[in-house]
Amino acid sequence: MVERGFRPYLALLLNAAVWGMSWWPLRQMQQAGLHPLWASSMTYLLGASVLLCVQPGLWSEYRRHPALWVLSLAAGSTMVGFNWGVAIGEVIRVVLLFYLMPVWAVLIARVVLKEPISPAAQVRVAIALAGAVLILSPPGHLGMPVPSGLAEWLGLMGGAAFALNNVMLKHQEARSAQGRLFGMFVGGIVAPAAVAFLLTLSLGSGNVVVGYPHWPGVWGVAVLLVFSVLLLLANYGLQYGASRLPANVTAVVMLSEVVFATLSAIALTDERLTLQVGMGGLLIFTAAVLSALHGAKAPLEGH
């Protein structure tokens, strides 16, 4: 069903805004003593609980289809990379590196879906990689495009996991939309908690230190609850908008997440968008738009 009017667009923009500015509540919870990994796991636990209360049969569907478990792994890894990365690193750089997804999507779709790598896909990959070189190179000149810290590695990893997530959504398009969404929420619970637990057992330093979860205070709990509600509303907004607009329009509108992330980081932190990073981001954004338009018929879910 294609609907005219502004409501579907607002619903999609809500989803993009929540994800684009998700770094702020994650950092608030981190400052309250709750590591982003534990915060992510708890957020999705609340969301999955609500989904099960509304549709108890989702658990049965999830158990019957092991491919949904792979979707869970991909979605959970996305949460580890994106949520942890934006919480500890430069939001603009992490988000832009996350959206190198078209590069990984082409490669993963070749393996999982047996899709050929077309000349158009090669062009999109080249554009995205050129953008990555600009972002990862030292300021003022081009160099070896290597991530400079944990946050940038997490952004790259999260983007690769999100590409697998989207490929698995297409692979499992016969499953219900709610079933796929529940599988993603399960991954959002298990993967961050597992990584946090393993890091807690090991010795680390700096941003790698996690520790066991503990009471983050009234403010931290309030942020956690509000963030959980917003994520649920955002995902339902995506379902509403995506079912009422052409798929190519939905995919392009969802890329406004990059804009929300950039503007919020500039407004609320001391981050600045340099010309070099801006040009690299524009190339990655262009590749992502071309990829979204090309994959207009693929199912779309939020990360």
Short mmCIF file of C-alpha atoms in Angstrom, two decimals:
data_model
loop_
_atom_site.label_atom_id
_atom_site.label_comp_id
_atom_site.label_asym_id
_atom_site.label_seq_id
_atom_site.Cartn_x
_atom_site.Cartn_y
_atom_site.Cartn_z
CA MET A 1 0.00 0.00 0.00
CA VAL A 2 1.43 3.37 -1.05
CA GLU A 3 0.08 6.29 0.96
CA ARG A 4 0.19 9.97 0.15
CA GLY A 5 0.77 12.51 2.87
CA PHE A 6 3.51 13.36 5.33
CA ARG A 7 2.91 10.77 8.08
CA PRO A 8 4.96 7.92 6.54
CA TYR A 9 7.87 10.33 6.02
CA LEU A 10 7.64 11.55 9.61
CA ALA A 11 7.59 7.94 10.83
CA LEU A 12 10.79 7.18 8.91
CA LEU A 13 12.42 10.39 10.07
CA LEU A 14 11.57 9.44 13.65
CA ASN A 15 13.44 6.16 13.20
CA ALA A 16 16.43 7.91 11.62
CA ALA A 17 16.49 10.60 14.32
CA VAL A 18 16.39 8.07 17.18
CA TRP A 19 19.28 6.09 15.71
CA GLY A 20 21.22 9.15 14.58
CA MET A 21 21.12 10.61 18.10
CA SER A 22 21.34 7.31 19.98
CA TRP A 23 24.91 8.16 20.96
CA TRP A 24 23.63 10.72 23.49
CA PRO A 25 21.58 8.38 25.73
CA LEU A 26 24.32 5.75 25.45
CA ARG A 27 26.87 8.26 26.71
CA GLN A 28 24.52 9.42 29.46
CA MET A 29 24.17 5.85 30.69
CA GLN A 30 27.93 5.36 30.43
CA GLN A 31 28.53 8.44 32.58
CA ALA A 32 26.05 6.99 35.09
CA GLY A 33 28.21 3.88 35.30
CA LEU A 34 26.43 1.57 32.84
CA HIS A 35 28.71 0.51 29.99
CA PRO A 36 27.21 0.88 26.47
CA LEU A 37 27.31 -2.89 25.97
CA TRP A 38 25.27 -3.59 29.10
CA ALA A 39 22.99 -0.65 28.30
CA SER A 40 22.37 -2.04 24.80
CA SER A 41 21.57 -5.50 26.12
CA MET A 42 19.15 -4.17 28.74
CA THR A 43 17.46 -1.89 26.21
CA TYR A 44 16.76 -4.76 23.84
CA LEU A 45 15.69 -7.02 26.67
CA LEU A 46 12.94 -4.55 27.50
CA GLY A 47 11.99 -4.26 23.82
CA ALA A 48 11.91 -8.03 23.26
CA SER A 49 9.78 -8.47 26.37
CA VAL A 50 7.21 -6.05 25.01
CA LEU A 51 7.18 -7.84 21.64
CA LEU A 52 6.61 -11.20 23.35
CA CYS A 53 3.79 -9.78 25.45
CA VAL A 54 2.08 -8.54 22.29
CA GLN A 55 2.82 -11.65 20.19
CA PRO A 56 3.77 -14.70 22.31
CA GLY A 57 4.05 -16.86 19.17
CA LEU A 58 7.21 -15.05 18.09
CA TRP A 59 9.38 -17.27 20.28
CA SER A 60 8.03 -20.39 18.58
CA GLU A 61 8.73 -18.94 15.13
CA TYR A 62 12.23 -17.99 16.21
CA ARG A 63 13.03 -21.50 17.50
CA ARG A 64 11.78 -23.18 14.31
CA HIS A 65 14.03 -21.26 11.92
CA PRO A 66 17.78 -21.47 12.63
CA ALA A 67 18.50 -18.89 9.92
CA LEU A 68 16.92 -16.34 12.24
CA TRP A 69 19.70 -17.20 14.70
CA VAL A 70 22.22 -16.02 12.10
CA LEU A 71 20.17 -12.84 11.78
CA SER A 72 20.41 -12.48 15.56
CA LEU A 73 24.20 -12.81 15.40
CA ALA A 74 24.42 -10.18 12.68
CA ALA A 75 22.06 -7.78 14.46
CA GLY A 76 23.80 -8.26 17.80
CA SER A 77 27.21 -7.65 16.25
CA THR A 78 25.79 -4.49 14.68
CA MET A 79 24.71 -3.29 18.12
CA VAL A 80 28.15 -4.06 19.59
CA GLY A 81 29.93 -2.13 16.84
CA PHE A 82 27.61 0.84 16.44
CA ASN A 83 26.46 1.45 20.02
CA TRP A 84 29.88 0.97 21.59
CA GLY A 85 31.62 2.92 18.83
CA VAL A 86 29.45 6.06 18.99
CA ALA A 87 29.58 6.00 22.79
CA ILE A 88 33.38 6.17 23.02
CA GLY A 89 34.55 7.72 19.74
CA GLU A 90 33.93 10.66 17.42
CA VAL A 91 30.31 10.26 16.39
CA ILE A 92 30.73 11.67 12.90
CA ARG A 93 33.66 9.43 11.96
CA VAL A 94 32.13 6.29 13.49
CA VAL A 95 28.78 6.80 11.75
CA LEU A 96 30.38 7.50 8.39
CA LEU A 97 32.60 4.42 8.66
CA PHE A 98 29.53 2.41 9.68
CA TYR A 99 27.91 3.44 6.40
CA LEU A 100 30.64 1.76 4.40
CA MET A 101 28.00 -0.97 4.47
CA PRO A 102 27.62 -1.04 0.62
CA VAL A 103 31.15 -2.43 0.34
CA TRP A 104 30.44 -5.32 2.70
CA ALA A 105 26.92 -5.88 1.33
CA VAL A 106 28.23 -6.54 -2.17
CA LEU A 107 30.72 -9.12 -0.90
CA ILE A 108 28.34 -10.85 1.54
CA ALA A 109 25.49 -10.97 -0.98
CA ARG A 110 27.86 -12.67 -3.41
CA VAL A 111 28.53 -15.44 -0.88
CA VAL A 112 25.10 -15.83 0.77
CA LEU A 113 22.68 -14.95 -2.04
CA LYS A 114 24.95 -15.82 -4.99
CA GLU A 115 24.37 -12.35 -6.43
CA PRO A 116 26.87 -11.40 -9.14
CA ILE A 117 29.08 -8.35 -8.57
CA SER A 118 27.86 -6.10 -11.37
CA PRO A 119 29.82 -3.19 -12.87
CA ALA A 120 27.42 -0.81 -11.06
CA ALA A 121 28.20 -2.54 -7.75
CA GLN A 122 31.93 -2.19 -8.42
CA VAL A 123 31.43 1.55 -8.98
CA ARG A 124 29.55 1.88 -5.67
CA VAL A 125 32.31 0.02 -3.84
CA ALA A 126 34.98 2.23 -5.43
CA ILE A 127 33.12 5.41 -4.42
CA ALA A 128 32.68 4.18 -0.83
CA LEU A 129 36.31 3.12 -0.53
CA ALA A 130 37.47 6.49 -1.84
CA GLY A 131 35.41 8.11 0.91
CA ALA A 132 36.96 5.79 3.50
CA VAL A 133 40.47 6.75 2.36
CA LEU A 134 39.66 10.43 2.93
CA ILE A 135 38.15 9.82 6.39
CA LEU A 136 40.87 7.49 7.63
CA SER A 137 43.84 9.40 6.22
CA PRO A 138 45.75 11.87 8.44
CA PRO A 139 44.36 15.43 8.25
CA GLY A 140 45.66 17.38 5.28
CA HIS A 141 47.00 14.54 3.16
CA LEU A 142 46.24 11.05 1.96
CA GLY A 143 47.86 8.12 3.71
CA MET A 144 47.31 4.53 4.68
CA PRO A 145 43.54 4.20 5.40
CA VAL A 146 43.78 2.42 8.76
CA PRO A 147 41.38 3.06 11.68
CA SER A 148 43.10 5.11 14.38
CA GLY A 149 41.43 3.58 17.42
CA LEU A 150 38.93 1.15 18.88
CA ALA A 151 35.89 3.30 18.05
CA GLU A 152 36.73 3.41 14.33
CA TRP A 153 37.34 -0.34 14.23
CA LEU A 154 33.96 -0.80 15.91
CA GLY A 155 32.31 1.44 13.33
CA LEU A 156 33.75 -0.63 10.48
CA MET A 157 32.81 -3.90 12.18
CA GLY A 158 29.29 -2.65 12.88
CA GLY A 159 28.82 -1.68 9.24
CA ALA A 160 29.96 -5.11 8.04
CA ALA A 161 27.59 -6.77 10.53
CA PHE A 162 24.74 -4.51 9.41
CA ALA A 163 25.40 -5.57 5.81
CA LEU A 164 25.06 -9.21 6.87
CA ASN A 165 21.95 -8.25 8.82
CA ASN A 166 20.31 -6.81 5.70
CA VAL A 167 21.36 -9.75 3.54
CA MET A 168 19.83 -12.14 6.08
CA LEU A 169 16.63 -10.08 6.14
CA LYS A 170 16.38 -10.63 2.41
CA HIS A 171 17.32 -14.30 2.81
CA GLN A 172 14.53 -14.70 5.39
CA GLU A 173 11.86 -12.61 3.66
CA ALA A 174 9.43 -15.54 3.98
CA ARG A 175 9.40 -15.05 7.76
CA SER A 176 7.05 -12.54 9.33
CA ALA A 177 8.27 -8.97 9.77
CA GLN A 178 7.67 -9.31 13.51
CA GLY A 179 9.63 -12.57 13.58
CA ARG A 180 12.63 -10.94 11.90
CA LEU A 181 12.38 -7.97 14.23
CA PHE A 182 12.26 -10.28 17.25
CA GLY A 183 15.34 -12.12 15.96
CA MET A 184 17.19 -8.82 15.76
CA PHE A 185 16.13 -7.93 19.30
CA VAL A 186 17.37 -11.31 20.59
CA GLY A 187 20.74 -10.58 19.02
CA GLY A 188 20.70 -7.13 20.61
CA ILE A 189 20.32 -8.82 23.99
CA VAL A 190 22.79 -11.68 23.69
CA ALA A 191 25.74 -10.32 21.70
CA PRO A 192 26.46 -7.13 23.70
CA ALA A 193 25.98 -8.99 27.00
CA ALA A 194 28.29 -11.81 25.89
CA VAL A 195 31.03 -9.40 24.77
CA ALA A 196 30.66 -7.36 27.96
CA PHE A 197 30.89 -10.48 30.10
CA LEU A 198 33.99 -11.77 28.30
CA LEU A 199 35.70 -8.38 28.56
CA THR A 200 34.80 -8.20 32.24
CA LEU A 201 36.52 -11.54 32.84
CA SER A 202 39.68 -10.37 31.05
CA LEU A 203 42.08 -7.59 31.97
CA GLY A 204 41.87 -4.43 29.94
CA SER A 205 42.52 -0.72 29.95
CA GLY A 206 40.86 2.45 28.75
CA ASN A 207 37.72 1.95 26.68
CA VAL A 208 38.04 -1.85 26.88
CA VAL A 209 37.27 -1.99 30.61
CA VAL A 210 33.62 -2.98 31.08
CA GLY A 211 32.86 -4.36 34.55
CA TYR A 212 29.67 -6.01 35.73
CA PRO A 213 26.41 -4.07 35.38
CA HIS A 214 25.19 -2.22 38.41
CA TRP A 215 22.51 0.25 39.43
CA PRO A 216 23.19 3.40 37.36
CA GLY A 217 21.15 5.71 39.56
CA VAL A 218 17.76 7.26 38.96
CA TRP A 219 18.97 9.33 36.00
CA GLY A 220 20.61 6.36 34.29
CA VAL A 221 17.52 4.18 34.75
CA ALA A 222 15.27 6.98 33.45
CA VAL A 223 17.43 7.33 30.31
CA LEU A 224 17.42 3.55 29.85
CA LEU A 225 13.62 3.33 30.02
CA VAL A 226 13.04 6.32 27.74
CA PHE A 227 15.61 5.04 25.24
CA SER A 228 13.91 1.62 25.20
CA VAL A 229 10.53 3.20 24.48
CA LEU A 230 12.02 5.37 21.74
CA LEU A 231 13.64 2.35 20.08
CA LEU A 232 10.31 0.53 20.04
CA LEU A 233 8.55 3.58 18.60
CA ALA A 234 11.34 3.99 16.05
CA ASN A 235 11.04 0.40 14.87
CA TYR A 236 7.27 0.65 14.60
CA GLY A 237 7.74 3.94 12.77
CA LEU A 238 9.94 2.14 10.29
CA GLN A 239 7.33 -0.59 9.83
CA TYR A 240 4.62 2.06 9.30
CA GLY A 241 6.58 4.20 6.88
CA ALA A 242 8.18 1.37 4.91
CA SER A 243 4.80 -0.28 4.30
CA ARG A 244 3.30 2.94 2.89
CA LEU A 245 6.08 4.35 0.73
CA PRO A 246 8.01 2.98 -2.26
CA ALA A 247 11.01 0.99 -1.05
CA ASN A 248 13.53 3.23 -2.81
CA VAL A 249 12.06 6.31 -1.12
CA THR A 250 12.16 4.54 2.26
CA ALA A 251 15.82 3.57 1.84
CA VAL A 252 16.91 7.09 0.91
CA VAL A 253 14.92 8.78 3.72
CA MET A 254 16.49 6.39 6.23
CA LEU A 255 19.94 7.68 5.27
CA SER A 256 19.00 10.94 6.99
CA GLU A 257 20.35 9.15 10.08
CA VAL A 258 23.79 10.34 8.97
CA VAL A 259 22.54 13.94 8.96
CA PHE A 260 20.95 13.62 12.43
CA ALA A 261 24.13 12.08 13.82
CA THR A 262 26.37 14.75 12.31
CA LEU A 263 24.27 17.74 13.35
CA SER A 264 23.67 16.44 16.87
CA ALA A 265 27.38 15.71 17.39
CA ILE A 266 28.33 19.20 16.21
CA ALA A 267 25.65 20.81 18.41
CA LEU A 268 26.23 18.79 21.59
CA THR A 269 29.97 18.01 21.50
CA ASP A 270 33.16 19.72 20.39
CA GLU A 271 33.28 17.69 17.17
CA ARG A 272 33.70 19.55 13.90
CA LEU A 273 33.15 18.40 10.33
CA THR A 274 36.39 19.12 8.48
CA LEU A 275 36.49 19.53 4.72
CA GLN A 276 38.43 16.27 4.28
CA VAL A 277 36.04 14.22 6.41
CA GLY A 278 33.06 16.00 4.83
CA MET A 279 34.22 15.08 1.32
CA GLY A 280 34.82 11.49 2.41
CA GLY A 281 31.39 11.38 4.03
CA LEU A 282 29.78 12.74 0.88
CA LEU A 283 31.35 9.94 -1.17
CA ILE A 284 30.20 7.28 1.31
CA PHE A 285 26.73 8.86 1.46
CA THR A 286 26.55 8.84 -2.36
CA ALA A 287 27.51 5.17 -2.47
CA ALA A 288 24.89 4.38 0.19
CA VAL A 289 22.17 6.25 -1.75
CA LEU A 290 23.08 4.43 -4.97
CA SER A 291 23.03 1.13 -3.08
CA ALA A 292 19.65 1.95 -1.54
CA LEU A 293 18.15 2.82 -4.91
CA HIS A 294 19.58 -0.35 -6.45
CA GLY A 295 18.21 -2.53 -3.64
CA ALA A 296 14.75 -0.96 -3.65
CA LYS A 297 12.98 -4.30 -3.53
CA ALA A 298 14.90 -5.61 -0.53
CA PRO A 299 13.26 -5.64 2.90
CA LEU A 300 14.42 -2.91 5.22
CA GLU A 301 14.69 -2.92 8.98
CA GLY A 302 16.33 -0.52 11.42
CA HIS A 303 19.63 -1.42 13.06
#
